Short mmCIF file of C-alpha atoms (C1' of nucleotides) in Angstrom, two decimals:
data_model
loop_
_atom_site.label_atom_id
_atom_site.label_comp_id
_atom_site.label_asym_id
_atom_site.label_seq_id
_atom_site.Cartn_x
_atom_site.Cartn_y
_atom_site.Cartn_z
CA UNK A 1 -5.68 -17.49 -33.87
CA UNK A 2 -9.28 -16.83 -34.13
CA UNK A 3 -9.25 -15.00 -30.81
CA UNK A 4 -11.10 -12.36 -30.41
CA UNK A 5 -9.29 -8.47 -30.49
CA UNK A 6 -10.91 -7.90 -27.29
CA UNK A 7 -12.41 -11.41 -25.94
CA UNK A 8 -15.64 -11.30 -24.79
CA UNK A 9 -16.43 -11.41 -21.39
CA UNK A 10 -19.52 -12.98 -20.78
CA UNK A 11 -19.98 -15.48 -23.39
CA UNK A 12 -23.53 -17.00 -23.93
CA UNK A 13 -23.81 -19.26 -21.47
CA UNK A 14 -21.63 -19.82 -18.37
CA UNK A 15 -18.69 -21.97 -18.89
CA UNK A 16 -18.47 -24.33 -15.86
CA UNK A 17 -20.91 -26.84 -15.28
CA UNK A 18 -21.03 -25.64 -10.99
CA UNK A 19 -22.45 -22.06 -12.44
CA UNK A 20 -19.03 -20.37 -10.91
CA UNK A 21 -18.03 -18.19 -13.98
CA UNK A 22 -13.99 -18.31 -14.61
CA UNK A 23 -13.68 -14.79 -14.75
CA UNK A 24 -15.25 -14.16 -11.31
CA UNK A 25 -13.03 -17.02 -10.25
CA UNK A 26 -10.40 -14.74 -11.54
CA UNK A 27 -11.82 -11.63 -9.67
CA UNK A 28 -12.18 -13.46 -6.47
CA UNK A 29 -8.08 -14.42 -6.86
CA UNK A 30 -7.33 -11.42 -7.63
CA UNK A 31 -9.07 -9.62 -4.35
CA UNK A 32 -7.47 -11.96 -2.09
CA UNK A 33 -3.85 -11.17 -4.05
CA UNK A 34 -4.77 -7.80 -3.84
CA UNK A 35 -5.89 -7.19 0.22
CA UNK A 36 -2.75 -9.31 0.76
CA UNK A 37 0.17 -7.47 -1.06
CA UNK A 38 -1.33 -4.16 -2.54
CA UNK A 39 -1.38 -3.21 -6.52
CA UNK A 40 2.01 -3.26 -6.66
CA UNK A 41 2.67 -6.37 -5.01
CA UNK A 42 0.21 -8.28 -6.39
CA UNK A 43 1.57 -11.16 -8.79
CA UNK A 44 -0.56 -11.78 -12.12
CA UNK A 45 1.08 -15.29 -11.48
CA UNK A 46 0.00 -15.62 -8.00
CA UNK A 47 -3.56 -14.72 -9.25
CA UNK A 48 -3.98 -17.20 -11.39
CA UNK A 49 -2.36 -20.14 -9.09
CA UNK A 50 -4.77 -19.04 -6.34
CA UNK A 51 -7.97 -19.31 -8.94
CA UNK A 52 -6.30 -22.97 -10.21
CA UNK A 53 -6.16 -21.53 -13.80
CA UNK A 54 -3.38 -20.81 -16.39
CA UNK A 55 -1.77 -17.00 -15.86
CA UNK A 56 -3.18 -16.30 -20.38
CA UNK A 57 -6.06 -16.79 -18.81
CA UNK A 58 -6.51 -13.87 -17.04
CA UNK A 59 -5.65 -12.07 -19.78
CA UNK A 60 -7.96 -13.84 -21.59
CA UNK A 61 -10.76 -12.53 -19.09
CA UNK A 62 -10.36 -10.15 -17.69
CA UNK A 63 -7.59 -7.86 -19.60
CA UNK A 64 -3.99 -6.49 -18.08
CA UNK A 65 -3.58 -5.93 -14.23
CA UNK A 66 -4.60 -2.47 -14.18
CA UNK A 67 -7.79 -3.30 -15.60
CA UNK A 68 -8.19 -6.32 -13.73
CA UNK A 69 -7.31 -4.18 -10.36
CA UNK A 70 -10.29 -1.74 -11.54
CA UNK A 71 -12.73 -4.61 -11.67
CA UNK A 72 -12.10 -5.96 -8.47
CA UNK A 73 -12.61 -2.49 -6.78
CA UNK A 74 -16.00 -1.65 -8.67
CA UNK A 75 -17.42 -4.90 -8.07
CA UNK A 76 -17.94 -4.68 -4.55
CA UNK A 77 -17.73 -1.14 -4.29
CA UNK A 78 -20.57 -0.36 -6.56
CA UNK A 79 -22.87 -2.96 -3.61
CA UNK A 80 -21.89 -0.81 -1.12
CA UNK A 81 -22.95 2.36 -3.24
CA UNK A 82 -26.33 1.17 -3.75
CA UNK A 83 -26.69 0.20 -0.34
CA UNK A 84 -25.63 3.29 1.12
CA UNK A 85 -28.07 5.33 -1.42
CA UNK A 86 -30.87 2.67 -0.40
CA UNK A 87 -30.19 2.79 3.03
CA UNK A 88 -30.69 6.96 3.13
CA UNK A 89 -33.67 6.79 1.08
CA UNK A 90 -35.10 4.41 3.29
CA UNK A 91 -34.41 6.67 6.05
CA UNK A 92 -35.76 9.79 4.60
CA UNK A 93 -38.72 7.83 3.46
CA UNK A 94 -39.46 7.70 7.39
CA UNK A 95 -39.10 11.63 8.31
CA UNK A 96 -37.10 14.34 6.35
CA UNK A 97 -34.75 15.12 9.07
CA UNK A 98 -33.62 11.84 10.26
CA UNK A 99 -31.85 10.90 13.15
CA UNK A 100 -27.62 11.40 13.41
CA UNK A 101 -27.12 7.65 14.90
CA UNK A 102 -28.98 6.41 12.00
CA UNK A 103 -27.76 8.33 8.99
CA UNK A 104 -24.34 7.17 10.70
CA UNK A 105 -25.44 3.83 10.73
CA UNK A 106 -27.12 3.58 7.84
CA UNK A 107 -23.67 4.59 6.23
CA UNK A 108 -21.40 2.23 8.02
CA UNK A 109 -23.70 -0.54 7.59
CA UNK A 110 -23.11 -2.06 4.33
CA UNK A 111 -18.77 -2.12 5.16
CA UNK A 112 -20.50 -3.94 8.03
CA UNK A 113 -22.19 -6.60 6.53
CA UNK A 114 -19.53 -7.23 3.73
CA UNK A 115 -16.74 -7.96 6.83
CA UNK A 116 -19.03 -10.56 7.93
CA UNK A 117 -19.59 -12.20 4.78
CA UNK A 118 -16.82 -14.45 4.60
CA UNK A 119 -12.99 -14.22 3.82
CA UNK A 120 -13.91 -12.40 0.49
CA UNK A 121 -15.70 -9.39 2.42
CA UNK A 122 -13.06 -9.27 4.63
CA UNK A 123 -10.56 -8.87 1.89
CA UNK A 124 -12.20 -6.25 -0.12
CA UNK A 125 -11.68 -4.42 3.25
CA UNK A 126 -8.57 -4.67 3.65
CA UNK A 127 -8.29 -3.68 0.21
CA UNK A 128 -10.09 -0.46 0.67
CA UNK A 129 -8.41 0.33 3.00
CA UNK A 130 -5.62 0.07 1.23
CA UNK A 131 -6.92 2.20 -1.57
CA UNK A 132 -7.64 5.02 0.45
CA UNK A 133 -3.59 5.50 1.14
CA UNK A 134 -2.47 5.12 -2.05
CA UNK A 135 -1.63 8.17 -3.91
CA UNK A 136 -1.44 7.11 -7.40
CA UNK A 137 -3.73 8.61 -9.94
CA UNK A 138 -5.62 5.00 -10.60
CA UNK A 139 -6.21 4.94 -6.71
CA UNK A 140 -7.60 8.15 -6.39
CA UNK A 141 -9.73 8.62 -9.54
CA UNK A 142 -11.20 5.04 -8.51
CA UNK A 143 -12.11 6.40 -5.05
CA UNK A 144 -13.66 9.19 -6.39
CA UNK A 145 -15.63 7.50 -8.94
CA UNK A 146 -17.00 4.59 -6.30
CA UNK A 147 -17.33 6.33 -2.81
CA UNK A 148 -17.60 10.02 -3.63
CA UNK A 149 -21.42 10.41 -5.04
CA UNK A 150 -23.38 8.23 -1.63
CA UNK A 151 -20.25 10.36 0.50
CA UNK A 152 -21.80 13.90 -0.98
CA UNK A 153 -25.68 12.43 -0.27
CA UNK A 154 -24.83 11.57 3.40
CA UNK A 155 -22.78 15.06 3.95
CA UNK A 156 -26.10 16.70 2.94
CA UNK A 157 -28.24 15.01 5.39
CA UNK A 158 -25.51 15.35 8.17
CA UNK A 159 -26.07 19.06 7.62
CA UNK A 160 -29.69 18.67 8.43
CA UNK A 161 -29.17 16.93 11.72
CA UNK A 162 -26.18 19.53 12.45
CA UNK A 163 -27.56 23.04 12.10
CA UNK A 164 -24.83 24.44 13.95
CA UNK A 165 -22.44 23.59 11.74
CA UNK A 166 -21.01 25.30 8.28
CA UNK A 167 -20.96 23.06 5.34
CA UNK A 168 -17.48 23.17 5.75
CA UNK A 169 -17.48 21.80 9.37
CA UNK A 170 -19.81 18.78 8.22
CA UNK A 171 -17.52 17.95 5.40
CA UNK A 172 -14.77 17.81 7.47
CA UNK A 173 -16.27 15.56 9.95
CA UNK A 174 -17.20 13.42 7.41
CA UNK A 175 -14.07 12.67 6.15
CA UNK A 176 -13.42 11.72 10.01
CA UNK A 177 -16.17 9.45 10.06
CA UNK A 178 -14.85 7.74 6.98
CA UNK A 179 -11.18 7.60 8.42
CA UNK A 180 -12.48 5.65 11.65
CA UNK A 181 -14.57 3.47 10.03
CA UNK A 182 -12.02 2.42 7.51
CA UNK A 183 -9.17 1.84 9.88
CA UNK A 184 -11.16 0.22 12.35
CA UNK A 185 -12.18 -2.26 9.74
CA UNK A 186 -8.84 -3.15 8.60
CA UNK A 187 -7.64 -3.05 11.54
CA UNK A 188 -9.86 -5.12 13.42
CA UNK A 189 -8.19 -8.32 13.82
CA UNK A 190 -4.60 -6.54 15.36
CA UNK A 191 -5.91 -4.46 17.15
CA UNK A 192 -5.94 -6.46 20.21
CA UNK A 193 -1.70 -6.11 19.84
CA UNK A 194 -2.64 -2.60 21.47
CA UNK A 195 -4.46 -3.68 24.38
CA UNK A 196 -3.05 -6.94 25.03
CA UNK A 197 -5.74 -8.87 23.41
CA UNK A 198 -8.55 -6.97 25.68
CA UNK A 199 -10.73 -5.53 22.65
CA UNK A 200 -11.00 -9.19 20.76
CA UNK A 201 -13.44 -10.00 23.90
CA UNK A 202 -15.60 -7.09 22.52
CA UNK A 203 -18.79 -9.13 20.55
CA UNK A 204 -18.99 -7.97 16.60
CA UNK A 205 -22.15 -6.14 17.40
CA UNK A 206 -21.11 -4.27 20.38
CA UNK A 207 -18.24 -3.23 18.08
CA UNK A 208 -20.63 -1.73 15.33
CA UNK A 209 -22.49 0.16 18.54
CA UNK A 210 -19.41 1.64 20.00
CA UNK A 211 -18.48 2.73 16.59
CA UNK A 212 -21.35 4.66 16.35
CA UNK A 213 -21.75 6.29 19.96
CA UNK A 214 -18.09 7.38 19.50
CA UNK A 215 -18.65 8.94 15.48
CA UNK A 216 -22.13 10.13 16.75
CA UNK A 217 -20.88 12.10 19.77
CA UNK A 218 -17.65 13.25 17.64
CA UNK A 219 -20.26 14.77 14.60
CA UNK A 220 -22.17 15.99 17.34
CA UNK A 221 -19.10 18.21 19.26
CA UNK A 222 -19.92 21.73 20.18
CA UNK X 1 38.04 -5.42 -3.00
CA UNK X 2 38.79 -4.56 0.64
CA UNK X 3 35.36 -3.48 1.02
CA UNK X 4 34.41 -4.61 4.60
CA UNK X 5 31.90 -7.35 4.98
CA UNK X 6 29.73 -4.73 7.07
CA UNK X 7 30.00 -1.68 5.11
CA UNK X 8 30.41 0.53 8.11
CA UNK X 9 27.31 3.10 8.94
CA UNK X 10 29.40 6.00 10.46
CA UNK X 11 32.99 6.10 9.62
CA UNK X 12 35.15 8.29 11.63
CA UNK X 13 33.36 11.68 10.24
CA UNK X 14 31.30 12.77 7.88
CA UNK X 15 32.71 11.77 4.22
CA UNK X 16 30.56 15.29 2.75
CA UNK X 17 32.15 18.74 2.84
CA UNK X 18 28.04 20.26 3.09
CA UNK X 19 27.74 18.16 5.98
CA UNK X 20 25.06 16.20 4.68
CA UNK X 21 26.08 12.38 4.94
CA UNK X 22 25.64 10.71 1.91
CA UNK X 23 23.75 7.61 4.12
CA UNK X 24 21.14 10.60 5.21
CA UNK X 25 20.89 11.83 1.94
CA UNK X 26 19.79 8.12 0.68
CA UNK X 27 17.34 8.05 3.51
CA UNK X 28 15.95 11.16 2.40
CA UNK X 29 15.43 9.92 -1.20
CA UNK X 30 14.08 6.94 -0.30
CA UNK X 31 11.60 8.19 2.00
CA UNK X 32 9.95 10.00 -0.43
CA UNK X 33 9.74 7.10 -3.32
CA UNK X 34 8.54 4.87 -0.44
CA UNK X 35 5.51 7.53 0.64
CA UNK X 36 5.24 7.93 -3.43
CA UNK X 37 4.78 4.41 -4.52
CA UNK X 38 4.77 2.07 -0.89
CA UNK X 39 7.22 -0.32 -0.22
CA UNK X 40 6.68 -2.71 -3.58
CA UNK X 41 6.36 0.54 -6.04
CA UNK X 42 9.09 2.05 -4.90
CA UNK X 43 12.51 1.23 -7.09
CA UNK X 44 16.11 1.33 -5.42
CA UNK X 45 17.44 2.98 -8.88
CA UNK X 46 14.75 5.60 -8.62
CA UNK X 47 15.77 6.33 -4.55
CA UNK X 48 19.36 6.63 -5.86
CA UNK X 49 18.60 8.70 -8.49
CA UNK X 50 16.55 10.97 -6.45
CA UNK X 51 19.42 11.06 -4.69
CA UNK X 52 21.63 11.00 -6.89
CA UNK X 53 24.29 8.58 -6.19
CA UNK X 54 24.94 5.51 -7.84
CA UNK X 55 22.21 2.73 -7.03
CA UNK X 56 24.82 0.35 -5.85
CA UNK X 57 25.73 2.88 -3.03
CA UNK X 58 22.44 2.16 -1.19
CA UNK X 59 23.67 -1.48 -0.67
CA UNK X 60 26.86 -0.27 0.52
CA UNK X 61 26.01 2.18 3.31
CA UNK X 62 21.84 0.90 4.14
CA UNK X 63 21.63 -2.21 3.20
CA UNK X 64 19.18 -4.19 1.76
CA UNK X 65 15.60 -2.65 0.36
CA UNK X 66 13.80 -3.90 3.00
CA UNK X 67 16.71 -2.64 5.54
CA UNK X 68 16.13 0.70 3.95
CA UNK X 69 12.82 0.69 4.83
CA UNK X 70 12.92 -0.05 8.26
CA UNK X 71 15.75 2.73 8.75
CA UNK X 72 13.26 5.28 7.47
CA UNK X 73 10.11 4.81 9.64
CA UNK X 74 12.70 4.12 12.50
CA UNK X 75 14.24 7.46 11.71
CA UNK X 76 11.41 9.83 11.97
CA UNK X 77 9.30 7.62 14.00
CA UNK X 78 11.39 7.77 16.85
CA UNK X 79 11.17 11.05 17.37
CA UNK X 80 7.43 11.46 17.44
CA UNK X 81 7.90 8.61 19.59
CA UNK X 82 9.87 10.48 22.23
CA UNK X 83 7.82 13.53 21.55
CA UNK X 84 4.85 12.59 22.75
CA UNK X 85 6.04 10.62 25.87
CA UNK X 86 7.21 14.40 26.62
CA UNK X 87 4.33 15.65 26.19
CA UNK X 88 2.73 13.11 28.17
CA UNK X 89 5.25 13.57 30.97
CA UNK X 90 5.15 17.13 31.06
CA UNK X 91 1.18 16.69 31.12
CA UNK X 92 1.68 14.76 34.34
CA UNK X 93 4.07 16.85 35.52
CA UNK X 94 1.25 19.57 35.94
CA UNK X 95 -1.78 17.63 37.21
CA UNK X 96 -1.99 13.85 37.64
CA UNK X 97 -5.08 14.23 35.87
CA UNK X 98 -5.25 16.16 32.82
CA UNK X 99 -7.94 17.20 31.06
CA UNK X 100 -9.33 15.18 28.12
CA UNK X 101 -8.45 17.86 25.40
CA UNK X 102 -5.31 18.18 26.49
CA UNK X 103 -3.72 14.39 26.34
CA UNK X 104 -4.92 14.72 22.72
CA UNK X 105 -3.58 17.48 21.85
CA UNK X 106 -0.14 16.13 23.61
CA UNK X 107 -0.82 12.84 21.11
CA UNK X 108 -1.47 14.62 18.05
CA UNK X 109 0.91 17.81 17.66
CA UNK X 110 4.16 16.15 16.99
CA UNK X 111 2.42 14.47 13.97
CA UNK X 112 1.32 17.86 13.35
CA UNK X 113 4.41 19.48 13.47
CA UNK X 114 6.04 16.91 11.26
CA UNK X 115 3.94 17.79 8.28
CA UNK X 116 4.31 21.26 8.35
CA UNK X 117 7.96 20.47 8.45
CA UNK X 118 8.61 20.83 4.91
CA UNK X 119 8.17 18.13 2.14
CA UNK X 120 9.51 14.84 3.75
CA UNK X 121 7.85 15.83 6.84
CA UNK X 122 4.40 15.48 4.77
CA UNK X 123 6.12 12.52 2.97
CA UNK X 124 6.39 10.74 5.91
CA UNK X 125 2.99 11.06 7.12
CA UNK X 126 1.86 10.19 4.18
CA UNK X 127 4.27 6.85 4.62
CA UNK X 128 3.02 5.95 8.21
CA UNK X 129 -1.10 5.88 6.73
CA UNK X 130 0.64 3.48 4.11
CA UNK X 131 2.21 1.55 7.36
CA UNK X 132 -1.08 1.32 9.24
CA UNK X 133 -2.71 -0.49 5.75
CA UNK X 134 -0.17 -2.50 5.21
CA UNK X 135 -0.79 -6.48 6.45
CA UNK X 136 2.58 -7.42 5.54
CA UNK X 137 5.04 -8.84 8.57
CA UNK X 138 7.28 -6.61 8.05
CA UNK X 139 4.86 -3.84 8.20
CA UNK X 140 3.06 -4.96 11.38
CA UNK X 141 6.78 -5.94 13.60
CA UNK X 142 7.60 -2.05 12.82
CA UNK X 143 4.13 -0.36 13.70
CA UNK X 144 3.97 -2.06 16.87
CA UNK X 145 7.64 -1.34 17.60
CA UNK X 146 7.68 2.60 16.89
CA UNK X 147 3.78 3.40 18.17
CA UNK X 148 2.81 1.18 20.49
CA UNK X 149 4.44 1.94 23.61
CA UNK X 150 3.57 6.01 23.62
CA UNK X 151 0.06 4.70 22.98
CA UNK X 152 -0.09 2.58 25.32
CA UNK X 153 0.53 4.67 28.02
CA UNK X 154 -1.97 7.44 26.64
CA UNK X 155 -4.59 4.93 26.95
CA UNK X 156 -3.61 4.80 30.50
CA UNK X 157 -3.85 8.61 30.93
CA UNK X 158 -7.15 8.67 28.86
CA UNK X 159 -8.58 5.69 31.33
CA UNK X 160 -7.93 7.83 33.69
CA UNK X 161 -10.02 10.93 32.57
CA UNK X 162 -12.56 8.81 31.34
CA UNK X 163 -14.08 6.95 34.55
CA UNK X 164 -17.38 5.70 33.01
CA UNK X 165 -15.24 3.54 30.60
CA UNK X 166 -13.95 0.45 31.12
CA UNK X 167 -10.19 -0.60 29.79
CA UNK X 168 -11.63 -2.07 26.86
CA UNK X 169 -13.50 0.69 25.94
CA UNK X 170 -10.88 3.16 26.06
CA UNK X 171 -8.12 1.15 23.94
CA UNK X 172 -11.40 0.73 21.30
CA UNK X 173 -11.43 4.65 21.29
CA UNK X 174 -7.99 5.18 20.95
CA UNK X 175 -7.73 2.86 17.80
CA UNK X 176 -10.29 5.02 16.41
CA UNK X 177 -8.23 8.19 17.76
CA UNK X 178 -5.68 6.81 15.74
CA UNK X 179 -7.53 5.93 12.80
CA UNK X 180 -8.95 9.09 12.64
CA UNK X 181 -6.18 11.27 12.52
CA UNK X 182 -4.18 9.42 10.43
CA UNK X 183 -6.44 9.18 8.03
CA UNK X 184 -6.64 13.18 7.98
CA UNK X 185 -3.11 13.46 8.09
CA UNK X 186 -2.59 11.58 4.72
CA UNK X 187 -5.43 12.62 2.99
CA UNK X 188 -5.45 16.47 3.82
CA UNK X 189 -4.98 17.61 0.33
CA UNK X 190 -7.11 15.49 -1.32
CA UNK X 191 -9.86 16.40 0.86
CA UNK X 192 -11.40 19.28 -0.85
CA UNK X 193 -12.70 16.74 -3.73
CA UNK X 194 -15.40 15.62 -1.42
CA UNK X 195 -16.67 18.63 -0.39
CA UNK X 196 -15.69 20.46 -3.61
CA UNK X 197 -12.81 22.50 -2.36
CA UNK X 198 -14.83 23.96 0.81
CA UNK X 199 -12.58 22.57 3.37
CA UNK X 200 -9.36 23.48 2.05
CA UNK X 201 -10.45 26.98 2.62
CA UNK X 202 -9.97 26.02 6.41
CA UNK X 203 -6.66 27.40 7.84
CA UNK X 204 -4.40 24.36 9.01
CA UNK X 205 -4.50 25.27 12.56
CA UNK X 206 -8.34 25.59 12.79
CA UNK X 207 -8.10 22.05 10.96
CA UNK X 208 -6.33 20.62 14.09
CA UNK X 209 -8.80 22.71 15.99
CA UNK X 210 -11.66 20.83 14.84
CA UNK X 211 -10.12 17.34 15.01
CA UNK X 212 -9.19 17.82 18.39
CA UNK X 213 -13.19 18.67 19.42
CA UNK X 214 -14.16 15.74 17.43
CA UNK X 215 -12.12 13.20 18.91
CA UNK X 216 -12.73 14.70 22.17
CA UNK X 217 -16.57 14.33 22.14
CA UNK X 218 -15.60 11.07 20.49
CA UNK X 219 -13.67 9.74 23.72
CA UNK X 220 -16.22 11.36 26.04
CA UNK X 221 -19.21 9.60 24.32
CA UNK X 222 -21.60 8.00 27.05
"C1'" DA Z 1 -18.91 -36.91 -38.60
"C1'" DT Z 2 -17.22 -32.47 -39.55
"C1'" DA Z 3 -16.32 -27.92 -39.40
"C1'" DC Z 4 -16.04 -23.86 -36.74
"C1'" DG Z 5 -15.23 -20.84 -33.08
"C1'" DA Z 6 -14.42 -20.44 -28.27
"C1'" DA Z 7 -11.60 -22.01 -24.38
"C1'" DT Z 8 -7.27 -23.41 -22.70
"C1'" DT Z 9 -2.50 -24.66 -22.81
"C1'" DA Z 10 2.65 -24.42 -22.86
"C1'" DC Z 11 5.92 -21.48 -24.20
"C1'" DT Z 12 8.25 -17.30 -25.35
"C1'" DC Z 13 9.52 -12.45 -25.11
"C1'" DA Z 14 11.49 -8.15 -23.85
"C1'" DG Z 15 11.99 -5.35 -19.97
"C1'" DT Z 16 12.78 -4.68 -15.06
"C1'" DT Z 17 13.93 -6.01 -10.51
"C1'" DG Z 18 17.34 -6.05 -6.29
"C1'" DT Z 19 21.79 -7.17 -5.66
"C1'" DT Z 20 26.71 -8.20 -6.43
"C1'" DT Z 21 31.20 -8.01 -8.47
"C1'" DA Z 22 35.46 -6.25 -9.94
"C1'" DA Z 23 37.78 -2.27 -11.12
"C1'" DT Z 24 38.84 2.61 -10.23
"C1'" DT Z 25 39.16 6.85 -7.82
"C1'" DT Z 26 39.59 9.26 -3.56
"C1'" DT Z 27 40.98 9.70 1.08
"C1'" DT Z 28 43.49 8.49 5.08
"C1'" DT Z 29 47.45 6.67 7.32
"C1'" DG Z 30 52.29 5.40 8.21
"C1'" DC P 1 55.44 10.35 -0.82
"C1'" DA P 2 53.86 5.57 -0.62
"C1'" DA P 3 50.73 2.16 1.00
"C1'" DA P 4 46.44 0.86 2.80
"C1'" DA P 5 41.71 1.63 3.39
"C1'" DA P 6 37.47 3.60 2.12
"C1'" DA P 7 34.42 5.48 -1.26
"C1'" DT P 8 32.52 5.30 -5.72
"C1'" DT P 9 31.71 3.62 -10.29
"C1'" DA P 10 30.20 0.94 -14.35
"C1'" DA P 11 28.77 -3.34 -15.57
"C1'" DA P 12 26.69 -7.62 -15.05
"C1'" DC P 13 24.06 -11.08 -12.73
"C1'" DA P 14 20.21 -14.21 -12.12
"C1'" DA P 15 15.52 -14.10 -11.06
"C1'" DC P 16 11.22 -12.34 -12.01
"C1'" DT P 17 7.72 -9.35 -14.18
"C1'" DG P 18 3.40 -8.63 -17.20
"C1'" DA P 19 2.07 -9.71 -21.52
"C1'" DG P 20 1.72 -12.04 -25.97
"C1'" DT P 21 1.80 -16.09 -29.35
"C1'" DA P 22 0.91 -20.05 -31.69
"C1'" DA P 23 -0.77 -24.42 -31.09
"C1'" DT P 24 -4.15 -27.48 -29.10
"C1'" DT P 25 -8.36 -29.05 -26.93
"C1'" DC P 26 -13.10 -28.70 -26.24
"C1'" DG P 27 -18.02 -27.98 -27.08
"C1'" DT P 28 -21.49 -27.46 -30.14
"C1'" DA P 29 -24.33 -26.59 -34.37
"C1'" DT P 30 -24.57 -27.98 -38.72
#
DNA sequence: ATACGAATTACTCAGTTGTTTAATTTTTTG
DNA sequence: CAAAAAATTAAACAACTGAGTAATTCGTAT
């Protein structure tokens, strides 16, 4: 009975004895059950079986499934905000007006490097994704909070490398970009169902170059 | 009791004086709580309420939830389906080798003209960029069903146009054709948060203007 | 050891889900 | 009009949902 009202969530020292906290264990469940079924069709259940631990605990943890939902996006997502911010300043570090192909890839790299790092990157993916087509109010305001401020940095720059186009015109072309990207990603693995299996020949890193060429020439248009 | 085993989809005429069949009037409903809340959200008393008919009036003339479903992206889906083949014909028709701008323009306008079809035109668009996220089975068996035969014969015409690009390369750029406009499609309104309301000053057919000279400089790349 | 608080468990709870049943009304048919 | 079929309804079903509770175990500092 001597719970706490809201239990703690990082307790003084880490619980298990191989360093893997149980609420991360938790998280990690969770963005698998997520990427699979959506919010909706995630089970709290199914959660806990996949992290080996009793359903109160997640409760316990990390709170209800909404919160728990919000954790899982802003763990990862918040990575790929700093890397995108680090990745610009790096880039106008060099020269002031930077190159289009590598603002673009300096903006698609971090998705990039999360798919490759194992099942769990590839998840939060899918789960992005995901996010981006759901129009509840928890979906959006997330999206806006995580992705919006790096999105507004790298539409400024664009602008820069595209005089001869209105703010307006960049925007919009952003908001391609991120569309692409996104779908690509996700889609990666069935996309060969379109072309008969022809595209899964394509290396990883020739993917991430024709990606760019094809966003690059796209910004570029008239 | 003499309810037949197979509820019968089209009985001799229509049962509603208005004309509007009470199974299309379902369909209706339930399109837009599936676009509202995805497959899982979405709740069979809400679609009969929206409706309004009794909830167990769905089982009797669609079926099952996940029968519904199908029904609805079959509905609308087939006709962009045959709409673009059309437009791809009539394409042909002219020139056995149209230019780029054009076969896009044949792939994207009867999306286009779907969502300025009134509410469960947009509702539906809104649906398919839920489709094209969603890993589930069911999901992936109806995407490649309803889309990928017109696309696969656009990638054909685009191979065409685009000589410097092998196979592979093309069906890459039409996944991101598809990804792109999609992604525009369903997220159209909620655009102007990124660029603080700038782009939904842009009139809508400027807006498929500009995606069109994207994706064509996009295709062209190299 | 013992006492204390955190961690974990089994269990319960009320509400909701998709679906079905049996009864009733409406429509069609003979 | 009467009988049969179809359409519609209200109610109930069993399974499942997220969340909460009280009890128990565990680790540790006294």
């Amino acid at each position: 009975m001597a719970r706490p009202a809201e239990p703690r969530r990082k307790p003084g020292r880490p619980k298990e004895a191989d360093g893997t906290d149980l609420r991360d264990r938790i998280l990690d469940a969770a963005e698998l059950e997520f990427a699979d079924h959506g919010y909706n069709g995630a089970r709290m259940r199914d959660i806990a079986a996949r992290a080996g631990v009793n359903p109160a605990l997640i409760g316990y943890y990390n709170g209800s499934k909404g919160a728990l939902y919000e954790q899982v996006i802003r763990r990862k997502g918040a990575g790929i905000d700093i890397a995108r911010h680090a990745n610009l300043d790096a880039l106008l570090a060099q020269s002031p007006t930077p190159a289009l192909r590598d603002i673009v890839r300096a903006y698609l790299q971090p998705q990039w490097d999360m798919k490759e790092r194992g099942p769990g990157g590839a998840a939060f993916v899918r789960l992005q994704a995901r996010l981006h087509s759901e129009p509840e109010a928890r979906a959006l305001r997330l999206r806006r909070e995580v992705y919006d401020p790096a999105a507004k940095r790298y539409i400024a720059a664009l602008a820069v490398a595209l005089p001869h186009l209105t703010l307006e015109e960049v925007s919009l072309r952003m908001a391609f970009l991120v569309g692409t990207y996104l779908f690509m990603l996700n889609d990666l693995g069935r996309l060969g169902d379109l072309t008969d299996g022809r595209v899964a020949e394509v290396e990883k890193d020739a993917l991430l170059d024709h990606l760019e060429r094809f966003l690059a020439a796209g910004l570029r248009a008239d």
